[in-house]
Amino acid sequence: MHLPAEAVPATVLIEIPEVVPPGRMSAVAQPEFTLPGGMVLRPWAAYDAPALVASYLDPEIRHWNRPGALTPADAEDRIARWNARWQAEEAAIWAIAPAAGGRSVGLIGLADLDLPGGSGEILYWLLPAARGTGVMAKAADRVSRWAFEDLGLHRVRITHSVANPASCAIATKAGFPLEGTMRAALLHADGWHDEHLHARLRTDTAPVPPA
């Protein structure tokens, strides 16, 4: 039996709104943030190029972040591209630097942005002189609050090798609870590593303390 055409219900198309509309990020200048302990988050500048070159020579950063070697000219080009990616709404990359002035001692960024879907991933590293100060957990918390309150994302994640407990501690202190383990998710120089997945939602009322 066939129903007449007029009896067949029309398909209802439900349009899902974009979580973050295009243009919201590029319409404003990349902000700077003051962190407790005399540090700031600011856009990278050309004079930070030596710090970026040094980071790519550090064994810990090379192992966990898998960068290639950079010349000073390469570093300046990369910094310029990072700043351009803000305008393209592709990423937000900050230098972690002394509030009193001087070159960067670390990097934190929000990358792999999916503005319509409302998500992104935090990435970070610190040079040896800044490790153990607690600055990175504070930076990750500040960037995530900006991502939720100003940009309007719904979910921000952090992933890291299970063999990197320092990164795990940073994520937890910054309010990113562990959600699970992704098996053989990233290839390092010593083989495939399982990765921890941490995430924080805009609806989380406060950072979740470590267990």
PDB file of C-alpha atoms in Angstrom:
ATOM      1  CA  MET A   1       0.000   0.000   0.000  1.00  0.00           C
ATOM      2  CA  HIS A   2       1.347   3.396  -0.960  1.00  0.00           C
ATOM      3  CA  LEU A   3       0.351   6.572   0.807  1.00  0.00           C
ATOM      4  CA  PRO A   4      -0.538   9.540  -1.343  1.00  0.00           C
ATOM      5  CA  ALA A   5       2.240  12.071  -1.600  1.00  0.00           C
ATOM      6  CA  GLU A   6       0.395  14.608   0.503  1.00  0.00           C
ATOM      7  CA  ALA A   7       0.151  12.082   3.373  1.00  0.00           C
ATOM      8  CA  VAL A   8       3.914  11.482   3.621  1.00  0.00           C
ATOM      9  CA  PRO A   9       5.326  13.678   6.412  1.00  0.00           C
ATOM     10  CA  ALA A  10       7.930  16.136   5.254  1.00  0.00           C
ATOM     11  CA  THR A  11      11.463  15.677   6.607  1.00  0.00           C
ATOM     12  CA  VAL A  12      12.176  18.215   9.290  1.00  0.00           C
ATOM     13  CA  LEU A  13      15.709  19.562   9.075  1.00  0.00           C
ATOM     14  CA  ILE A  14      17.024  20.805  12.392  1.00  0.00           C
ATOM     15  CA  GLU A  15      19.934  23.195  11.992  1.00  0.00           C
ATOM     16  CA  ILE A  16      22.464  23.009  14.808  1.00  0.00           C
ATOM     17  CA  PRO A  17      23.729  26.493  15.642  1.00  0.00           C
ATOM     18  CA  GLU A  18      27.439  27.202  15.711  1.00  0.00           C
ATOM     19  CA  VAL A  19      28.773  27.318  19.261  1.00  0.00           C
ATOM     20  CA  VAL A  20      31.178  30.153  18.437  1.00  0.00           C
ATOM     21  CA  PRO A  21      30.194  32.281  15.441  1.00  0.00           C
ATOM     22  CA  PRO A  22      32.907  33.200  12.926  1.00  0.00           C
ATOM     23  CA  GLY A  23      34.608  36.504  13.576  1.00  0.00           C
ATOM     24  CA  ARG A  24      34.303  36.529  17.363  1.00  0.00           C
ATOM     25  CA  MET A  25      37.980  35.715  17.872  1.00  0.00           C
ATOM     26  CA  SER A  26      39.520  37.822  15.104  1.00  0.00           C
ATOM     27  CA  ALA A  27      37.405  40.872  15.973  1.00  0.00           C
ATOM     28  CA  VAL A  28      39.541  41.579  19.054  1.00  0.00           C
ATOM     29  CA  ALA A  29      43.255  41.752  19.760  1.00  0.00           C
ATOM     30  CA  GLN A  30      44.853  38.755  21.448  1.00  0.00           C
ATOM     31  CA  PRO A  31      44.634  39.514  25.188  1.00  0.00           C
ATOM     32  CA  GLU A  32      47.389  39.504  27.775  1.00  0.00           C
ATOM     33  CA  PHE A  33      46.911  37.950  31.219  1.00  0.00           C
ATOM     34  CA  THR A  34      48.724  38.521  34.489  1.00  0.00           C
ATOM     35  CA  LEU A  35      49.414  35.336  36.442  1.00  0.00           C
ATOM     36  CA  PRO A  36      50.128  34.987  40.163  1.00  0.00           C
ATOM     37  CA  GLY A  37      53.846  34.840  40.842  1.00  0.00           C
ATOM     38  CA  GLY A  38      55.030  37.646  38.590  1.00  0.00           C
ATOM     39  CA  MET A  39      54.405  36.059  35.186  1.00  0.00           C
ATOM     40  CA  VAL A  40      52.287  37.086  32.228  1.00  0.00           C
ATOM     41  CA  LEU A  41      50.771  35.487  29.158  1.00  0.00           C
ATOM     42  CA  ARG A  42      51.305  37.637  26.070  1.00  0.00           C
ATOM     43  CA  PRO A  43      51.556  37.192  22.311  1.00  0.00           C
ATOM     44  CA  TRP A  44      54.929  36.009  21.050  1.00  0.00           C
ATOM     45  CA  ALA A  45      57.264  38.722  19.743  1.00  0.00           C
ATOM     46  CA  ALA A  46      60.220  38.593  17.377  1.00  0.00           C
ATOM     47  CA  TYR A  47      62.661  39.094  20.280  1.00  0.00           C
ATOM     48  CA  ASP A  48      61.452  35.764  21.731  1.00  0.00           C
ATOM     49  CA  ALA A  49      63.080  33.890  18.835  1.00  0.00           C
ATOM     50  CA  PRO A  50      66.171  32.819  20.867  1.00  0.00           C
ATOM     51  CA  ALA A  51      63.906  31.284  23.513  1.00  0.00           C
ATOM     52  CA  LEU A  52      62.038  29.371  20.829  1.00  0.00           C
ATOM     53  CA  VAL A  53      65.302  28.093  19.344  1.00  0.00           C
ATOM     54  CA  ALA A  54      66.419  26.996  22.830  1.00  0.00           C
ATOM     55  CA  SER A  55      63.156  25.145  23.395  1.00  0.00           C
ATOM     56  CA  TYR A  56      63.666  23.036  20.315  1.00  0.00           C
ATOM     57  CA  LEU A  57      67.089  21.984  21.617  1.00  0.00           C
ATOM     58  CA  ASP A  58      65.826  20.955  25.069  1.00  0.00           C
ATOM     59  CA  PRO A  59      65.673  17.137  25.394  1.00  0.00           C
ATOM     60  CA  GLU A  60      62.433  17.104  27.415  1.00  0.00           C
ATOM     61  CA  ILE A  61      60.591  19.416  25.035  1.00  0.00           C
ATOM     62  CA  ARG A  62      61.909  17.520  22.028  1.00  0.00           C
ATOM     63  CA  HIS A  63      60.769  14.199  23.474  1.00  0.00           C
ATOM     64  CA  TRP A  64      57.232  15.156  24.448  1.00  0.00           C
ATOM     65  CA  ASN A  65      56.447  17.724  21.742  1.00  0.00           C
ATOM     66  CA  ARG A  66      58.397  16.244  18.811  1.00  0.00           C
ATOM     67  CA  PRO A  67      59.591  19.553  17.283  1.00  0.00           C
ATOM     68  CA  GLY A  68      62.127  19.880  14.497  1.00  0.00           C
ATOM     69  CA  ALA A  69      65.249  22.022  14.667  1.00  0.00           C
ATOM     70  CA  LEU A  70      64.853  25.762  14.145  1.00  0.00           C
ATOM     71  CA  THR A  71      67.261  28.477  13.053  1.00  0.00           C
ATOM     72  CA  PRO A  72      66.742  31.998  14.448  1.00  0.00           C
ATOM     73  CA  ALA A  73      65.159  32.997  11.124  1.00  0.00           C
ATOM     74  CA  ASP A  74      62.867  29.951  11.252  1.00  0.00           C
ATOM     75  CA  ALA A  75      61.842  30.894  14.784  1.00  0.00           C
ATOM     76  CA  GLU A  76      60.925  34.440  13.749  1.00  0.00           C
ATOM     77  CA  ASP A  77      58.867  33.062  10.854  1.00  0.00           C
ATOM     78  CA  ARG A  78      57.065  30.664  13.188  1.00  0.00           C
ATOM     79  CA  ILE A  79      56.262  33.433  15.656  1.00  0.00           C
ATOM     80  CA  ALA A  80      54.816  35.523  12.820  1.00  0.00           C
ATOM     81  CA  ARG A  81      52.674  32.556  11.729  1.00  0.00           C
ATOM     82  CA  TRP A  82      51.412  32.039  15.291  1.00  0.00           C
ATOM     83  CA  ASN A  83      50.287  35.641  15.461  1.00  0.00           C
ATOM     84  CA  ALA A  84      48.640  35.341  12.037  1.00  0.00           C
ATOM     85  CA  ARG A  85      46.745  32.240  13.177  1.00  0.00           C
ATOM     86  CA  TRP A  86      44.873  34.380  15.700  1.00  0.00           C
ATOM     87  CA  GLN A  87      43.441  36.477  12.884  1.00  0.00           C
ATOM     88  CA  ALA A  88      42.644  33.295  10.936  1.00  0.00           C
ATOM     89  CA  GLU A  89      40.885  31.914  14.051  1.00  0.00           C
ATOM     90  CA  GLU A  90      42.998  28.778  13.873  1.00  0.00           C
ATOM     91  CA  ALA A  91      44.892  28.970  17.185  1.00  0.00           C
ATOM     92  CA  ALA A  92      45.767  31.192  20.131  1.00  0.00           C
ATOM     93  CA  ILE A  93      49.412  30.907  21.186  1.00  0.00           C
ATOM     94  CA  TRP A  94      50.828  32.788  24.180  1.00  0.00           C
ATOM     95  CA  ALA A  95      54.346  33.295  25.502  1.00  0.00           C
ATOM     96  CA  ILE A  96      54.810  32.727  29.228  1.00  0.00           C
ATOM     97  CA  ALA A  97      57.171  35.496  30.318  1.00  0.00           C
ATOM     98  CA  PRO A  98      58.269  37.519  33.366  1.00  0.00           C
ATOM     99  CA  ALA A  99      55.912  40.402  34.092  1.00  0.00           C
ATOM    100  CA  ALA A 100      58.939  42.654  34.547  1.00  0.00           C
ATOM    101  CA  GLY A 101      59.940  42.044  30.944  1.00  0.00           C
ATOM    102  CA  GLY A 102      62.208  39.702  29.069  1.00  0.00           C
ATOM    103  CA  ARG A 103      61.999  36.740  26.770  1.00  0.00           C
ATOM    104  CA  SER A 104      59.554  33.897  26.980  1.00  0.00           C
ATOM    105  CA  VAL A 105      60.265  30.982  29.299  1.00  0.00           C
ATOM    106  CA  GLY A 106      57.421  28.842  27.986  1.00  0.00           C
ATOM    107  CA  LEU A 107      54.502  28.443  25.655  1.00  0.00           C
ATOM    108  CA  ILE A 108      50.829  27.745  26.148  1.00  0.00           C
ATOM    109  CA  GLY A 109      48.291  27.647  23.371  1.00  0.00           C
ATOM    110  CA  LEU A 110      44.795  26.694  22.374  1.00  0.00           C
ATOM    111  CA  ALA A 111      44.959  24.809  19.098  1.00  0.00           C
ATOM    112  CA  ASP A 112      43.004  22.312  17.010  1.00  0.00           C
ATOM    113  CA  LEU A 113      40.167  24.806  17.287  1.00  0.00           C
ATOM    114  CA  ASP A 114      36.693  23.784  16.192  1.00  0.00           C
ATOM    115  CA  LEU A 115      34.782  27.005  16.788  1.00  0.00           C
ATOM    116  CA  PRO A 116      31.467  25.808  15.283  1.00  0.00           C
ATOM    117  CA  GLY A 117      31.700  22.642  17.415  1.00  0.00           C
ATOM    118  CA  GLY A 118      32.885  24.542  20.488  1.00  0.00           C
ATOM    119  CA  SER A 119      36.124  22.710  21.306  1.00  0.00           C
ATOM    120  CA  GLY A 120      39.895  23.064  21.347  1.00  0.00           C
ATOM    121  CA  GLU A 121      43.043  21.544  22.846  1.00  0.00           C
ATOM    122  CA  ILE A 122      45.576  23.136  25.185  1.00  0.00           C
ATOM    123  CA  LEU A 123      49.253  22.535  24.475  1.00  0.00           C
ATOM    124  CA  TYR A 124      52.245  23.717  26.510  1.00  0.00           C
ATOM    125  CA  TRP A 125      55.932  23.493  27.334  1.00  0.00           C
ATOM    126  CA  LEU A 126      58.386  25.182  29.712  1.00  0.00           C
ATOM    127  CA  LEU A 127      62.103  25.821  29.525  1.00  0.00           C
ATOM    128  CA  PRO A 128      64.103  24.265  32.397  1.00  0.00           C
ATOM    129  CA  ALA A 129      64.452  27.540  34.364  1.00  0.00           C
ATOM    130  CA  ALA A 130      60.664  27.799  34.806  1.00  0.00           C
ATOM    131  CA  ARG A 131      59.904  24.186  35.679  1.00  0.00           C
ATOM    132  CA  GLY A 132      58.710  23.342  39.154  1.00  0.00           C
ATOM    133  CA  THR A 133      57.296  26.840  39.768  1.00  0.00           C
ATOM    134  CA  GLY A 134      53.634  25.926  39.300  1.00  0.00           C
ATOM    135  CA  VAL A 135      53.216  28.526  36.566  1.00  0.00           C
ATOM    136  CA  MET A 136      51.910  26.114  33.937  1.00  0.00           C
ATOM    137  CA  ALA A 137      48.865  24.952  35.912  1.00  0.00           C
ATOM    138  CA  LYS A 138      47.972  28.608  36.520  1.00  0.00           C
ATOM    139  CA  ALA A 139      48.439  29.369  32.822  1.00  0.00           C
ATOM    140  CA  ALA A 140      46.287  26.425  31.738  1.00  0.00           C
ATOM    141  CA  ASP A 141      43.523  27.481  34.119  1.00  0.00           C
ATOM    142  CA  ARG A 142      43.655  31.082  32.848  1.00  0.00           C
ATOM    143  CA  VAL A 143      43.581  30.085  29.179  1.00  0.00           C
ATOM    144  CA  SER A 144      40.672  27.713  29.770  1.00  0.00           C
ATOM    145  CA  ARG A 145      38.687  30.429  31.570  1.00  0.00           C
ATOM    146  CA  TRP A 146      39.284  32.766  28.631  1.00  0.00           C
ATOM    147  CA  ALA A 147      38.203  29.998  26.232  1.00  0.00           C
ATOM    148  CA  PHE A 148      34.910  29.501  28.091  1.00  0.00           C
ATOM    149  CA  GLU A 149      34.031  32.989  29.312  1.00  0.00           C
ATOM    150  CA  ASP A 150      35.242  35.162  26.433  1.00  0.00           C
ATOM    151  CA  LEU A 151      35.552  32.958  23.369  1.00  0.00           C
ATOM    152  CA  GLY A 152      32.554  30.782  24.260  1.00  0.00           C
ATOM    153  CA  LEU A 153      33.881  27.236  23.811  1.00  0.00           C
ATOM    154  CA  HIS A 154      32.030  24.344  25.425  1.00  0.00           C
ATOM    155  CA  ARG A 155      34.870  21.848  25.921  1.00  0.00           C
ATOM    156  CA  VAL A 156      38.658  22.134  26.184  1.00  0.00           C
ATOM    157  CA  ARG A 157      40.926  19.095  26.384  1.00  0.00           C
ATOM    158  CA  ILE A 158      44.530  18.253  27.261  1.00  0.00           C
ATOM    159  CA  THR A 159      46.257  15.093  26.040  1.00  0.00           C
ATOM    160  CA  HIS A 160      49.678  13.759  27.011  1.00  0.00           C
ATOM    161  CA  SER A 161      51.682  10.559  27.080  1.00  0.00           C
ATOM    162  CA  VAL A 162      50.974   8.324  30.072  1.00  0.00           C
ATOM    163  CA  ALA A 163      54.751   8.304  30.581  1.00  0.00           C
ATOM    164  CA  ASN A 164      54.706  12.049  31.304  1.00  0.00           C
ATOM    165  CA  PRO A 165      53.457  12.390  34.913  1.00  0.00           C
ATOM    166  CA  ALA A 166      54.461  16.063  35.113  1.00  0.00           C
ATOM    167  CA  SER A 167      52.019  16.936  32.339  1.00  0.00           C
ATOM    168  CA  CYS A 168      49.346  14.834  34.024  1.00  0.00           C
ATOM    169  CA  ALA A 169      49.817  16.777  37.267  1.00  0.00           C
ATOM    170  CA  ILE A 170      49.521  20.100  35.423  1.00  0.00           C
ATOM    171  CA  ALA A 171      46.262  19.067  33.759  1.00  0.00           C
ATOM    172  CA  THR A 172      44.748  17.867  37.028  1.00  0.00           C
ATOM    173  CA  LYS A 173      45.782  20.969  38.986  1.00  0.00           C
ATOM    174  CA  ALA A 174      44.320  23.164  36.235  1.00  0.00           C
ATOM    175  CA  GLY A 175      40.913  21.523  36.666  1.00  0.00           C
ATOM    176  CA  PHE A 176      41.025  18.984  33.837  1.00  0.00           C
ATOM    177  CA  PRO A 177      39.912  15.618  35.248  1.00  0.00           C
ATOM    178  CA  LEU A 178      41.203  12.461  33.617  1.00  0.00           C
ATOM    179  CA  GLU A 179      38.565  10.966  31.310  1.00  0.00           C
ATOM    180  CA  GLY A 180      40.420   7.954  29.982  1.00  0.00           C
ATOM    181  CA  THR A 181      43.372   6.489  28.113  1.00  0.00           C
ATOM    182  CA  MET A 182      43.762   6.488  24.348  1.00  0.00           C
ATOM    183  CA  ARG A 183      45.763   3.436  23.307  1.00  0.00           C
ATOM    184  CA  ALA A 184      48.864   3.893  21.116  1.00  0.00           C
ATOM    185  CA  ALA A 185      47.650   7.352  20.198  1.00  0.00           C
ATOM    186  CA  LEU A 186      50.897   9.206  19.439  1.00  0.00           C
ATOM    187  CA  LEU A 187      54.206   8.150  17.910  1.00  0.00           C
ATOM    188  CA  HIS A 188      57.332   9.298  19.769  1.00  0.00           C
ATOM    189  CA  ALA A 189      60.986   8.586  19.053  1.00  0.00           C
ATOM    190  CA  ASP A 190      60.807   5.504  21.275  1.00  0.00           C
ATOM    191  CA  GLY A 191      57.588   4.138  19.794  1.00  0.00           C
ATOM    192  CA  TRP A 192      53.839   4.477  20.180  1.00  0.00           C
ATOM    193  CA  HIS A 193      52.610   5.931  23.461  1.00  0.00           C
ATOM    194  CA  ASP A 194      49.258   5.570  25.149  1.00  0.00           C
ATOM    195  CA  GLU A 195      47.835   9.001  25.946  1.00  0.00           C
ATOM    196  CA  HIS A 196      45.736  10.337  28.793  1.00  0.00           C
ATOM    197  CA  LEU A 197      42.713  12.432  27.850  1.00  0.00           C
ATOM    198  CA  HIS A 198      41.742  15.218  30.247  1.00  0.00           C
ATOM    199  CA  ALA A 199      38.905  17.670  29.612  1.00  0.00           C
ATOM    200  CA  ARG A 200      37.144  20.607  31.184  1.00  0.00           C
ATOM    201  CA  LEU A 201      33.668  21.883  30.300  1.00  0.00           C
ATOM    202  CA  ARG A 202      32.235  25.374  30.375  1.00  0.00           C
ATOM    203  CA  THR A 203      29.559  24.010  32.720  1.00  0.00           C
ATOM    204  CA  ASP A 204      32.148  22.865  35.286  1.00  0.00           C
ATOM    205  CA  THR A 205      31.698  25.219  38.211  1.00  0.00           C
ATOM    206  CA  ALA A 206      35.257  25.011  39.506  1.00  0.00           C
ATOM    207  CA  PRO A 207      38.496  23.131  38.881  1.00  0.00           C
ATOM    208  CA  VAL A 208      38.250  19.546  40.062  1.00  0.00           C
ATOM    209  CA  PRO A 209      40.843  18.942  42.815  1.00  0.00           C
ATOM    210  CA  PRO A 210      43.222  16.003  42.441  1.00  0.00           C
ATOM    211  CA  ALA A 211      42.037  12.750  43.982  1.00  0.00           C
TER     212      ALA A 211
END
